[in-house]
CSV table of C-alpha atoms and ligand atoms in Angstrom, one decimal:
chain,number,residue,atom,x,y,z
A,16,MET,CA,-16.0,20.4,-74.8
A,17,GLY,CA,-15.5,22.6,-78.1
A,18,ASP,CA,-16.8,24.6,-80.6
A,19,GLU,CA,-21.0,25.1,-81.2
A,20,SER,CA,-21.0,22.5,-84.3
A,21,GLU,CA,-18.3,19.8,-82.4
A,22,VAL,CA,-20.4,20.1,-79.3
A,23,ARG,CA,-24.0,19.4,-81.9
A,24,ALA,CA,-22.5,16.6,-83.3
A,25,ALA,CA,-21.4,14.9,-80.5
A,26,ALA,CA,-24.7,15.5,-78.7
A,27,GLY,CA,-26.8,14.5,-81.4
A,28,ARG,CA,-30.4,15.8,-81.9
A,29,SER,CA,-31.7,14.9,-78.5
A,30,ALA,CA,-29.7,17.5,-76.7
A,31,ASP,CA,-31.3,20.7,-74.7
A,32,VAL,CA,-29.7,24.2,-76.6
A,33,VAL,CA,-28.6,26.7,-73.9
A,34,ASP,CA,-28.0,29.8,-75.1
A,35,LEU,CA,-25.6,32.0,-72.2
A,36,ASP,CA,-25.5,34.8,-74.6
A,37,GLY,CA,-21.9,34.9,-74.4
A,38,ALA,CA,-21.5,34.6,-70.4
A,39,ALA,CA,-18.5,33.2,-69.2
A,40,VAL,CA,-18.0,30.0,-67.9
A,41,ILE,CA,-16.1,28.6,-65.4
A,42,PRO,CA,-15.2,25.2,-63.3
A,43,GLY,CA,-18.2,25.2,-60.4
A,44,LEU,CA,-16.2,26.6,-57.2
A,45,TYR,CA,-14.9,24.1,-54.7
A,46,ASP,CA,-15.0,25.4,-51.2
A,47,ALA,CA,-12.4,22.9,-49.2
A,48,HIS,CA,-13.3,24.0,-45.6
A,49,ILE,CA,-16.5,25.4,-44.8
A,50,HIS,CA,-18.7,24.5,-41.9
A,51,THR,CA,-21.8,24.3,-43.5
A,52,ALA,CA,-24.4,23.2,-40.2
A,53,ASN,CA,-23.6,26.3,-38.4
A,54,TYR,CA,-23.4,28.5,-41.3
A,55,ALA,CA,-27.4,26.9,-41.9
A,56,ARG,CA,-28.0,27.3,-38.5
A,57,GLY,CA,-26.3,31.0,-38.5
A,58,LEU,CA,-28.8,32.1,-41.0
A,59,SER,CA,-31.1,32.3,-38.2
A,60,GLU,CA,-28.6,33.5,-35.2
A,61,VAL,CA,-28.1,36.8,-33.7
A,62,ASP,CA,-25.2,38.0,-36.5
A,63,LEU,CA,-22.1,40.6,-34.5
A,64,ARG,CA,-19.5,41.2,-37.9
A,65,GLY,CA,-19.3,44.7,-38.3
A,66,VAL,CA,-21.2,46.1,-34.9
A,67,PRO,CA,-18.7,49.0,-33.9
A,68,SER,CA,-19.0,48.8,-30.4
A,69,LEU,CA,-19.7,46.9,-27.1
A,70,GLU,CA,-23.1,48.8,-27.1
A,71,ALA,CA,-24.2,48.1,-30.4
A,72,ALA,CA,-23.5,44.6,-29.9
A,73,LEU,CA,-25.8,44.6,-27.1
A,74,ALA,CA,-28.3,46.6,-28.4
A,75,ARG,CA,-28.0,44.1,-31.5
A,76,ILE,CA,-28.7,41.4,-28.9
A,77,SER,CA,-31.1,42.2,-27.2
A,78,GLY,CA,-33.6,43.0,-30.6
A,79,HIS,CA,-32.8,39.5,-31.4
A,80,ALA,CA,-33.6,38.0,-28.2
A,81,SER,CA,-37.1,40.1,-28.2
A,82,ARG,CA,-37.8,37.9,-31.3
A,83,LEU,CA,-37.2,34.7,-29.7
A,84,GLU,CA,-39.5,32.4,-27.1
A,85,PRO,CA,-39.2,32.7,-23.5
A,86,GLY,CA,-36.4,31.0,-22.1
A,87,ALA,CA,-34.4,30.2,-25.6
A,88,TRP,CA,-31.4,30.1,-25.7
A,89,LEU,CA,-29.9,32.7,-27.4
A,90,SER,CA,-26.7,32.0,-29.5
A,91,GLY,CA,-24.8,33.0,-32.4
A,92,GLY,CA,-22.0,35.7,-32.3
A,93,ARG,CA,-19.3,36.0,-34.7
A,94,TRP,CA,-18.4,39.0,-32.3
A,95,ASN,CA,-14.6,41.0,-32.8
A,96,SER,CA,-13.9,42.8,-29.9
A,97,ASN,CA,-10.6,43.4,-31.4
A,98,THR,CA,-12.3,46.1,-33.9
A,99,TRP,CA,-14.7,48.0,-31.0
A,100,ASP,CA,-14.1,51.4,-30.5
A,101,ARG,CA,-13.2,49.9,-27.0
A,102,PRO,CA,-11.7,46.9,-27.3
A,103,VAL,CA,-12.2,45.8,-24.3
A,104,GLN,CA,-12.7,41.6,-23.1
A,105,PRO,CA,-16.7,41.7,-22.8
A,106,ASP,CA,-18.1,40.3,-19.8
A,107,ARG,CA,-21.0,38.5,-18.4
A,108,ARG,CA,-22.6,41.7,-16.9
A,109,ALA,CA,-23.1,43.3,-20.5
A,110,LEU,CA,-25.0,40.6,-21.2
A,111,ASP,CA,-27.0,40.2,-17.8
A,112,SER,CA,-28.0,43.8,-18.5
A,113,VAL,CA,-29.9,43.3,-21.6
A,114,CYS,CA,-30.7,39.6,-21.1
A,115,PRO,CA,-31.1,38.6,-17.3
A,116,ASP,CA,-33.8,35.4,-18.5
A,117,ARG,CA,-32.3,33.6,-21.0
A,118,PRO,CA,-28.7,31.6,-21.3
A,119,VAL,CA,-26.8,33.6,-23.7
A,120,ALA,CA,-23.9,32.0,-25.7
A,121,LEU,CA,-21.9,33.8,-28.2
A,122,ALA,CA,-18.9,32.5,-30.1
A,123,SER,CA,-16.6,35.1,-31.4
A,124,VAL,CA,-15.6,35.2,-35.1
A,125,ASP,CA,-12.6,32.9,-34.9
A,126,GLY,CA,-15.1,30.3,-33.1
A,127,HIS,CA,-12.0,29.6,-30.5
A,128,THR,CA,-14.0,32.6,-27.7
A,129,THR,CA,-17.2,32.1,-26.1
A,130,TRP,CA,-18.9,34.7,-24.5
A,131,ALA,CA,-21.3,33.9,-21.7
A,132,ASN,CA,-23.8,35.0,-19.8
A,133,SER,CA,-24.7,34.5,-16.2
A,134,LEU,CA,-27.2,31.7,-16.9
A,135,ALA,CA,-25.5,30.0,-19.3
A,136,LEU,CA,-22.9,29.3,-17.0
A,137,ARG,CA,-25.1,28.6,-14.4
A,138,VAL,CA,-26.9,25.7,-17.0
A,139,MET,CA,-23.5,25.2,-17.9
A,140,GLY,CA,-22.8,24.1,-14.3
A,141,ILE,CA,-19.8,26.7,-14.2
A,142,ASP,CA,-19.0,28.5,-11.1
A,143,ARG,CA,-15.7,29.7,-9.5
A,144,ASP,CA,-14.8,26.6,-8.1
A,145,THR,CA,-14.8,25.3,-11.5
A,146,PRO,CA,-11.2,23.9,-12.7
A,147,ASP,CA,-10.0,24.3,-16.1
A,148,PRO,CA,-10.7,21.5,-18.3
A,149,VAL,CA,-7.9,20.5,-20.7
A,150,GLY,CA,-7.0,22.4,-23.8
A,151,GLY,CA,-9.8,25.3,-22.3
A,152,GLU,CA,-9.5,27.8,-20.2
A,153,ILE,CA,-12.3,29.5,-17.9
A,154,VAL,CA,-11.3,33.2,-17.5
A,155,LYS,CA,-11.7,34.6,-14.4
A,156,ASP,CA,-11.4,38.2,-12.7
A,157,ALA,CA,-9.8,38.9,-9.5
A,158,ASP,CA,-12.0,38.1,-7.2
A,159,GLY,CA,-12.1,34.6,-8.9
A,160,GLU,CA,-15.5,34.6,-10.7
A,161,PRO,CA,-15.7,33.5,-13.9
A,162,THR,CA,-16.0,36.4,-16.1
A,163,GLY,CA,-18.2,34.8,-18.9
A,164,ILE,CA,-15.0,34.5,-21.2
A,165,LEU,CA,-14.5,30.1,-22.1
A,166,ARG,CA,-11.8,29.8,-24.4
A,167,GLU,CA,-11.3,26.4,-26.6
A,168,SER,CA,-12.7,23.3,-24.9
A,169,ALA,CA,-14.4,25.3,-21.8
A,170,ALA,CA,-17.1,26.2,-24.4
A,171,TYR,CA,-17.6,22.3,-25.4
A,172,PRO,CA,-19.8,21.3,-22.7
A,173,LEU,CA,-22.3,24.2,-24.9
A,174,ARG,CA,-22.8,21.8,-27.9
A,175,ASP,CA,-25.1,19.2,-26.3
A,176,LEU,CA,-27.0,22.4,-24.8
A,177,VAL,CA,-27.8,24.8,-27.6
A,178,ALA,CA,-30.7,23.6,-29.6
A,179,SER,CA,-31.3,24.8,-32.7
A,180,GLY,CA,-34.0,24.0,-35.8
A,181,ASP,CA,-33.7,20.8,-37.7
A,182,LEU,CA,-30.5,20.2,-39.4
A,183,THR,CA,-31.9,19.1,-42.6
A,184,ASP,CA,-34.3,21.6,-43.4
A,185,LEU,CA,-31.7,24.3,-42.7
A,186,LEU,CA,-29.1,22.5,-45.0
A,187,ARG,CA,-31.8,22.3,-47.9
A,188,THR,CA,-32.1,26.2,-47.5
A,189,ALA,CA,-28.3,26.3,-47.2
A,190,GLN,CA,-27.7,24.7,-50.1
A,191,GLU,CA,-29.5,27.0,-52.0
A,192,GLU,CA,-27.8,30.1,-50.5
A,193,LEU,CA,-24.3,28.1,-51.6
A,194,LEU,CA,-25.4,27.1,-55.5
A,195,ALA,CA,-26.0,30.7,-55.9
A,196,LEU,CA,-22.7,32.2,-55.2
A,197,GLY,CA,-21.1,29.8,-57.7
A,198,LEU,CA,-20.5,26.7,-55.2
A,199,THR,CA,-20.9,23.0,-56.5
A,200,SER,CA,-18.6,21.0,-54.1
A,201,VAL,CA,-18.1,21.6,-50.3
A,202,HIS,CA,-15.1,19.9,-47.6
A,203,ASP,CA,-17.6,19.8,-44.6
A,204,ILE,CA,-15.8,20.2,-41.6
A,205,ASP,CA,-18.9,20.3,-39.0
A,206,GLY,CA,-19.8,17.0,-37.6
A,207,GLU,CA,-21.6,13.5,-37.2
A,208,ASP,CA,-25.8,15.4,-37.1
A,209,CYS,CA,-24.6,17.8,-39.9
A,210,ARG,CA,-23.2,14.5,-41.7
A,211,ALA,CA,-26.7,12.5,-40.8
A,212,ALA,CA,-28.5,15.2,-42.2
A,213,TYR,CA,-26.8,15.5,-45.8
A,214,LEU,CA,-27.1,11.6,-45.8
A,215,GLU,CA,-31.5,12.2,-45.5
A,216,LEU,CA,-31.3,14.9,-48.0
A,217,HIS,CA,-29.3,12.7,-50.5
A,218,ARG,CA,-32.0,9.7,-49.8
A,219,ALA,CA,-34.5,12.0,-50.8
A,220,GLY,CA,-33.0,13.3,-54.0
A,221,GLU,CA,-32.8,16.9,-52.5
A,222,LEU,CA,-28.9,17.2,-52.4
A,223,LYS,CA,-27.5,19.5,-55.0
A,224,LEU,CA,-24.4,20.1,-53.8
A,225,ARG,CA,-22.0,18.0,-54.2
A,226,VAL,CA,-20.2,17.2,-50.1
A,227,HIS,CA,-16.8,15.4,-49.0
A,228,LYS,CA,-17.5,15.2,-44.8
A,229,ALA,CA,-14.7,15.4,-43.0
A,230,ILE,CA,-14.8,13.2,-39.9
A,231,PRO,CA,-14.5,14.8,-35.9
A,232,ARG,CA,-12.2,13.3,-33.6
A,233,ASP,CA,-14.2,12.6,-31.2
A,234,HIS,CA,-15.5,10.1,-33.7
A,235,LEU,CA,-12.8,8.5,-35.2
A,236,GLU,CA,-12.6,5.2,-33.7
A,237,ALA,CA,-16.6,4.8,-34.6
A,238,ALA,CA,-15.8,5.5,-37.9
A,239,ILE,CA,-13.1,3.2,-38.2
A,240,ALA,CA,-15.5,0.4,-36.2
A,241,GLU,CA,-18.3,0.7,-38.8
A,242,GLY,CA,-15.8,0.7,-41.8
A,243,ARG,CA,-15.7,4.2,-42.8
A,244,ARG,CA,-12.9,5.6,-45.1
A,245,THR,CA,-11.5,8.5,-46.8
A,246,GLY,CA,-13.0,8.8,-50.8
A,247,GLN,CA,-16.2,6.6,-49.9
A,248,GLY,CA,-19.1,7.1,-51.2
A,249,ASP,CA,-20.7,8.2,-54.7
A,250,ASP,CA,-20.3,11.6,-57.0
A,251,TRP,CA,-22.8,13.7,-54.2
A,252,PHE,CA,-21.8,12.6,-50.8
A,253,ARG,CA,-18.0,11.1,-49.4
A,254,THR,CA,-16.4,10.1,-46.9
A,255,GLY,CA,-13.6,13.3,-46.2
A,256,PRO,CA,-10.8,12.7,-43.6
A,257,VAL,CA,-10.8,13.1,-39.8
A,258,LYS,CA,-10.2,17.0,-38.7
A,259,LEU,CA,-7.8,17.4,-35.6
A,260,PHE,CA,-6.8,20.2,-33.8
A,261,SER,CA,-3.0,21.0,-33.3
A,262,ASP,CA,-4.0,25.2,-32.1
A,263,GLY,CA,-6.6,27.7,-31.4
A,264,ALA,CA,-6.5,31.1,-33.5
A,265,LEU,CA,-4.7,34.5,-33.7
A,266,GLY,CA,-7.4,37.0,-32.4
A,267,SER,CA,-8.2,34.9,-29.3
A,268,TYR,CA,-4.5,34.7,-28.3
A,269,THR,CA,-4.6,31.1,-28.3
A,270,CYS,CA,-2.7,30.0,-31.9
A,271,HIS,CA,0.5,28.1,-31.0
A,272,MET,CA,3.8,30.5,-31.7
A,273,SER,CA,7.3,29.5,-31.3
A,274,GLU,CA,7.4,32.8,-29.6
A,275,PRO,CA,5.3,34.8,-27.2
A,276,PHE,CA,3.1,37.8,-28.8
A,277,ALA,CA,3.9,41.0,-28.8
A,278,GLY,CA,2.5,42.7,-25.5
A,279,ALA,CA,1.7,39.2,-23.7
A,280,PRO,CA,5.3,38.3,-22.2
A,281,GLY,CA,4.9,34.5,-21.2
A,282,ASN,CA,1.8,34.2,-23.5
A,283,ALA,CA,2.5,31.7,-27.0
A,284,GLY,CA,-0.6,30.3,-27.3
A,285,ILE,CA,-2.1,27.1,-27.0
A,286,ALA,CA,-1.2,23.6,-28.0
A,287,VAL,CA,-4.6,22.1,-27.8
A,288,THR,CA,-3.9,18.2,-28.6
A,289,PRO,CA,-0.1,17.3,-27.2
A,290,TYR,CA,2.3,16.6,-29.7
A,291,PRO,CA,2.2,12.5,-28.6
A,292,ASP,CA,-2.0,12.2,-29.0
A,293,LEU,CA,-1.4,13.7,-32.6
A,294,VAL,CA,1.3,11.4,-33.9
A,295,ARG,CA,-1.0,8.7,-32.1
A,296,LEU,CA,-4.3,10.0,-34.4
A,297,ILE,CA,-2.5,10.4,-37.4
A,298,GLY,CA,-1.1,7.1,-37.4
A,299,THR,CA,-4.4,5.8,-36.1
A,300,ALA,CA,-6.2,7.4,-38.9
A,301,SER,CA,-4.2,6.6,-41.5
A,302,ALA,CA,-4.0,2.8,-40.7
A,303,ALA,CA,-7.5,3.0,-41.4
A,304,GLY,CA,-7.2,4.4,-44.8
A,305,ILE,CA,-8.5,7.7,-43.1
A,306,ALA,CA,-7.1,11.1,-44.6
A,307,VAL,CA,-6.1,13.9,-41.9
A,308,ALA,CA,-6.7,17.0,-42.1
A,309,THR,CA,-5.1,19.4,-38.9
A,310,HIS,CA,-6.1,22.8,-38.4
A,311,ALA,CA,-3.4,24.6,-37.7
A,312,ILE,CA,-2.5,28.6,-37.3
A,313,GLY,CA,0.4,29.4,-35.3
A,314,ASP,CA,4.3,28.8,-36.6
A,315,GLN,CA,4.9,26.2,-34.0
A,316,ALA,CA,2.0,24.8,-34.5
A,317,ASN,CA,2.6,24.3,-37.9
A,318,HIS,CA,5.5,22.8,-37.4
A,319,LEU,CA,5.1,20.0,-34.9
A,320,VAL,CA,2.0,18.9,-37.2
A,321,LEU,CA,4.8,18.3,-39.8
A,322,ASN,CA,6.6,16.3,-37.8
A,323,ALA,CA,4.0,14.6,-36.8
A,324,TYR,CA,2.8,14.1,-40.1
A,325,GLU,CA,6.5,12.8,-40.8
A,326,ALA,CA,6.9,10.9,-37.7
A,327,ALA,CA,3.5,9.2,-38.1
A,328,GLY,CA,4.7,7.7,-41.3
A,329,GLY,CA,3.2,5.3,-44.3
A,330,ARG,CA,0.1,6.8,-45.2
A,331,ALA,CA,-0.3,4.6,-48.7
A,332,GLY,CA,-1.8,7.4,-50.7
A,333,LEU,CA,-4.0,9.2,-48.0
A,334,ARG,CA,-3.7,13.1,-48.8
A,335,HIS,CA,-3.0,15.0,-46.0
A,336,ARG,CA,-3.5,18.4,-44.9
A,337,ILE,CA,-3.1,21.2,-42.9
A,338,GLU,CA,-6.1,23.8,-42.1
A,339,HIS,CA,-4.9,27.3,-42.2
A,340,ALA,CA,-1.6,26.9,-42.2
A,341,GLN,CA,-1.3,30.5,-41.8
A,342,HIS,CA,1.8,31.2,-40.0
A,343,LEU,CA,4.7,29.6,-41.1
A,344,ARG,CA,8.3,29.2,-40.6
A,345,PRO,CA,9.9,29.8,-43.8
A,346,ALA,CA,11.9,26.2,-44.0
A,347,ASP,CA,8.4,24.5,-43.4
A,348,ILE,CA,7.5,25.6,-46.7
A,349,ALA,CA,9.8,22.9,-48.3
A,350,ARG,CA,9.3,20.3,-45.7
A,351,MET,CA,5.6,20.9,-46.7
A,352,ALA,CA,6.2,20.1,-50.3
A,353,GLY,CA,8.8,17.3,-49.7
A,354,LEU,CA,5.6,15.6,-47.1
A,355,GLY,CA,2.9,16.3,-49.9
A,356,VAL,CA,0.9,17.8,-47.2
A,357,VAL,CA,-1.4,20.1,-48.9
A,358,ALA,CA,-2.5,23.1,-47.8
A,359,SER,CA,-6.1,24.1,-47.0
A,360,MET,CA,-6.1,27.9,-47.0
A,361,GLN,CA,-8.9,30.6,-47.1
A,362,PRO,CA,-7.7,34.2,-48.5
A,363,VAL,CA,-10.2,36.2,-46.7
A,364,HIS,CA,-8.4,35.4,-43.7
A,365,CYS,CA,-5.4,37.4,-44.6
A,366,THR,CA,-7.2,40.3,-45.2
A,367,SER,CA,-9.5,40.4,-42.2
A,368,ASP,CA,-6.7,39.7,-39.8
A,369,LEU,CA,-3.6,41.6,-41.6
A,370,ASP,CA,-4.0,44.7,-38.6
A,371,LEU,CA,-3.6,41.6,-36.2
A,372,VAL,CA,-0.7,39.9,-37.7
A,373,SER,CA,0.8,43.6,-37.7
A,374,SER,CA,0.1,44.0,-34.2
A,375,LEU,CA,0.3,40.8,-32.4
A,376,LEU,CA,3.1,39.4,-34.2
A,377,GLY,CA,4.9,41.9,-35.7
A,378,GLU,CA,8.7,41.8,-37.3
A,379,ARG,CA,9.4,38.2,-37.3
A,380,ASP,CA,10.5,36.0,-39.8
A,381,LEU,CA,7.3,34.3,-41.0
A,382,ALA,CA,5.6,33.6,-43.8
A,383,SER,CA,2.1,34.3,-43.6
A,384,TYR,CA,-0.7,33.7,-46.0
A,385,ALA,CA,2.2,32.7,-48.0
A,386,TRP,CA,0.5,31.4,-51.0
A,387,ARG,CA,3.0,32.5,-53.7
A,388,ALA,CA,6.3,30.7,-51.7
A,389,LEU,CA,3.3,27.5,-51.3
A,390,LEU,CA,2.5,27.3,-55.2
A,391,ASP,CA,6.1,27.7,-56.0
A,392,ALA,CA,7.4,25.4,-53.6
A,393,GLY,CA,5.0,22.6,-54.9
A,394,VAL,CA,2.7,22.4,-52.3
A,395,ALA,CA,-1.0,21.9,-53.4
A,396,LEU,CA,-2.8,24.5,-52.0
A,397,ALA,CA,-6.5,24.0,-51.7
A,398,PHE,CA,-9.1,26.9,-51.1
A,399,GLY,CA,-12.0,27.8,-49.0
A,400,SER,CA,-13.8,30.7,-46.7
A,401,ASP,CA,-14.0,28.8,-43.3
A,402,ALA,CA,-17.8,30.4,-43.6
A,403,PRO,CA,-19.5,31.3,-41.5
A,404,VAL,CA,-16.2,32.6,-40.2
A,405,GLU,CA,-16.3,34.5,-43.3
A,406,HIS,CA,-18.7,35.2,-45.8
A,407,PRO,CA,-18.4,31.7,-48.1
A,408,ASN,CA,-18.7,34.1,-51.2
A,409,PRO,CA,-16.0,32.5,-53.1
A,410,PHE,CA,-15.4,35.7,-55.2
A,411,ALA,CA,-14.1,37.8,-52.3
A,412,ALA,CA,-11.9,34.8,-52.2
A,413,LEU,CA,-10.6,35.0,-55.7
A,414,HIS,CA,-10.5,38.9,-54.6
A,415,ALA,CA,-8.2,38.2,-51.9
A,416,ALA,CA,-5.9,35.8,-53.4
A,417,VAL,CA,-5.4,37.8,-56.6
A,418,THR,CA,-5.2,41.5,-54.6
A,419,ARG,CA,-3.9,41.4,-50.7
A,420,THR,CA,-6.1,44.0,-50.0
A,421,ARG,CA,-9.8,44.6,-48.9
A,422,PRO,CA,-12.9,45.4,-50.7
A,423,ASP,CA,-12.3,48.8,-49.4
A,424,GLY,CA,-8.6,49.0,-51.1
A,425,ARG,CA,-7.0,48.8,-48.2
A,426,PRO,CA,-3.7,48.6,-47.7
A,427,PRO,CA,-2.9,50.3,-51.3
A,428,GLY,CA,-0.9,47.6,-53.6
A,429,GLY,CA,-2.0,45.0,-51.5
A,430,TRP,CA,-0.5,43.5,-47.9
A,431,GLN,CA,3.0,41.8,-48.6
A,432,PRO,CA,2.0,41.9,-52.6
A,433,GLY,CA,4.8,39.0,-53.3
A,434,GLN,CA,2.7,36.3,-52.0
A,435,ARG,CA,-0.6,37.6,-54.4
A,436,LEU,CA,-1.6,34.6,-57.4
A,437,THR,CA,-2.5,35.6,-60.7
A,438,PHE,CA,-6.5,34.7,-61.2
A,439,GLY,CA,-5.6,31.8,-62.8
A,440,GLU,CA,-3.7,30.1,-59.5
A,441,ALA,CA,-6.3,31.5,-57.5
A,442,LEU,CA,-9.3,30.2,-59.3
A,443,ARG,CA,-7.3,26.6,-60.2
A,444,ALA,CA,-6.5,26.3,-55.9
A,445,HIS,CA,-10.8,27.2,-55.4
A,446,THR,CA,-11.3,24.4,-58.3
A,447,PHE,CA,-9.3,21.9,-58.9
A,448,GLY,CA,-6.5,22.4,-55.6
A,449,SER,CA,-10.0,21.6,-53.7
A,450,ALA,CA,-10.5,18.5,-55.8
A,451,TYR,CA,-7.3,16.9,-55.6
A,452,ALA,CA,-7.4,17.9,-51.6
A,453,ALA,CA,-9.8,15.4,-52.0
A,454,GLY,CA,-8.6,12.9,-54.3
A,455,GLU,CA,-11.2,14.0,-56.9
A,456,GLU,CA,-9.3,15.3,-59.4
A,457,ARG,CA,-9.7,13.2,-62.6
A,458,ARG,CA,-14.0,14.4,-61.9
A,459,LYS,CA,-14.0,17.7,-61.1
A,460,GLY,CA,-12.0,21.1,-61.2
A,461,VAL,CA,-11.3,21.4,-64.5
A,462,LEU,CA,-13.4,21.7,-67.5
A,463,ALA,CA,-12.9,18.5,-69.7
A,464,GLU,CA,-14.0,15.8,-71.3
A,465,GLY,CA,-14.7,13.0,-68.8
A,466,MET,CA,-15.3,15.2,-65.9
A,467,LEU,CA,-18.5,15.6,-64.2
A,468,ALA,CA,-20.4,18.5,-65.6
A,469,ASP,CA,-20.3,20.9,-62.5
A,470,PHE,CA,-20.1,24.4,-64.1
A,471,ILE,CA,-21.2,27.7,-63.0
A,472,ALA,CA,-21.9,30.9,-65.9
A,473,LEU,CA,-20.9,34.9,-64.6
A,474,ASP,CA,-22.1,38.5,-65.4
A,475,THR,CA,-18.6,39.2,-65.8
A,476,ASP,CA,-15.4,37.6,-67.7
A,477,PRO,CA,-13.0,37.7,-64.5
A,478,PHE,CA,-10.2,36.7,-67.1
A,479,ALA,CA,-10.6,39.8,-69.0
A,480,GLU,CA,-11.7,42.1,-66.1
A,481,ALA,CA,-10.0,44.1,-63.2
A,482,PRO,CA,-9.6,42.0,-60.3
A,483,ASP,CA,-11.8,44.9,-58.2
A,484,ALA,CA,-14.8,43.4,-60.6
A,485,LEU,CA,-14.4,40.0,-58.6
A,486,LEU,CA,-16.2,41.7,-55.9
A,487,ARG,CA,-19.6,42.7,-57.7
A,488,THR,CA,-19.4,39.2,-60.3
A,489,GLU,CA,-23.0,37.7,-60.0
A,490,VAL,CA,-23.4,34.1,-60.6
A,491,LEU,CA,-25.7,33.6,-63.4
A,492,THR,CA,-26.5,30.0,-63.3
A,493,THR,CA,-25.2,27.1,-61.5
A,494,VAL,CA,-25.2,23.8,-63.3
A,495,VAL,CA,-24.1,20.2,-61.0
A,496,GLY,CA,-23.9,17.1,-63.1
A,497,GLY,CA,-25.3,18.4,-66.0
A,498,GLU,CA,-27.8,19.7,-64.7
A,499,ILE,CA,-29.1,23.3,-63.5
A,500,ARG,CA,-29.6,23.5,-60.1
A,501,TRP,CA,-30.1,27.2,-59.9
A,502,ALA,CA,-30.6,29.8,-61.8
A,503,ARG,CA,-30.7,33.5,-61.7
A,504,SER,CA,-34.5,34.7,-61.7
B,8,LIG,ZN1,-13.2,25.8,-39.4
């Protein structure tokens, strides 16, 4: 660190000189919440983001099906019927009309609703007599027949049924995409298969991206039995927190609110994990040295998670966190600060969801995507993408954090602009903040002596340009551990 003469003096004759021709250099970006296995698989699945109608979705599905092996599952999705020209809930019959002869299961953009065809329901053993599972719903029509819509845990059996390519190969490809976006570290939220694949890449010396790997709730007991603890590992691969769910998502009407959604009397969302279980799981994990990251979107979910963190008591320096923390009771912000709970948030969720927030949550006293209020109250903010729910490009997140507008400039001046951050604050949340959430702030997140040499060079200087320049910013070089791991050719 320092000017050229200082660096030359410190490095001595053996140093390589890389002239970046005046490019801006910032710390490597750190995604605090990303599903890299799903993202990697998604690179080969049907992608329904941005389709304008049900008909357009079916056309894309039919085109994708024609490229698959006969009988193979068709998966992917990211559909959002709220944005179609006729915002109807789709059903199995629509899928059957283009894809009758292979099972099809397509997750909604937030991952909390699955749209399946008749064959997929048959393979899953779901018919009119199947009861709803705990924490989920098999939607049925007026005649009692399943419509093909599965909510929350009703879709879990698909995890074992839908196969895709070798995950190690897929992640080897995906890490190149992430490095090209300027990401040098990730908190991965996917499963144990993803952990195994990363460890295989690490053993082979092929891991170029640093990974903090969450533990799925279903694997908590096994992880404890094998002595796993948060922070264990080396600078390339560490064990992260256990991931719990307290509710669902807004677009699926499953986030847990203190009052029903506008226009949906009696529906205030779903508590995915009953409160006593939440307290017990947090206590069990903490006692074993495992931090807890709990998904909470609705205000009631966030309130209960804070209660549970408080009730579970002693946690010996572990950094518990709330994933998303989207809609908070204003009084819970100070509690979150007091409890030292990290807010792991995804700025693009705000700009993607804002129409939905206005229509479903209306005029309530809520702090929504309240980055400014959280920061001012002293809550540690860690930013990420939640890819593949959103694109993993961290510059899109920084733009959303600084402007609270969509890339098309809507709404002018930003949605609830009082909650905007400065570029410096947003960058800190996407670097240092994510490192802090992982207990790595002495190794990562700022450019200083003694840190791991993880940094990126950019084609624009975001500190000098207007925020809209972030939408066009491209990474020139990505350095992880002092070595160039990716460079624009
Ligand atoms: Zn997620």
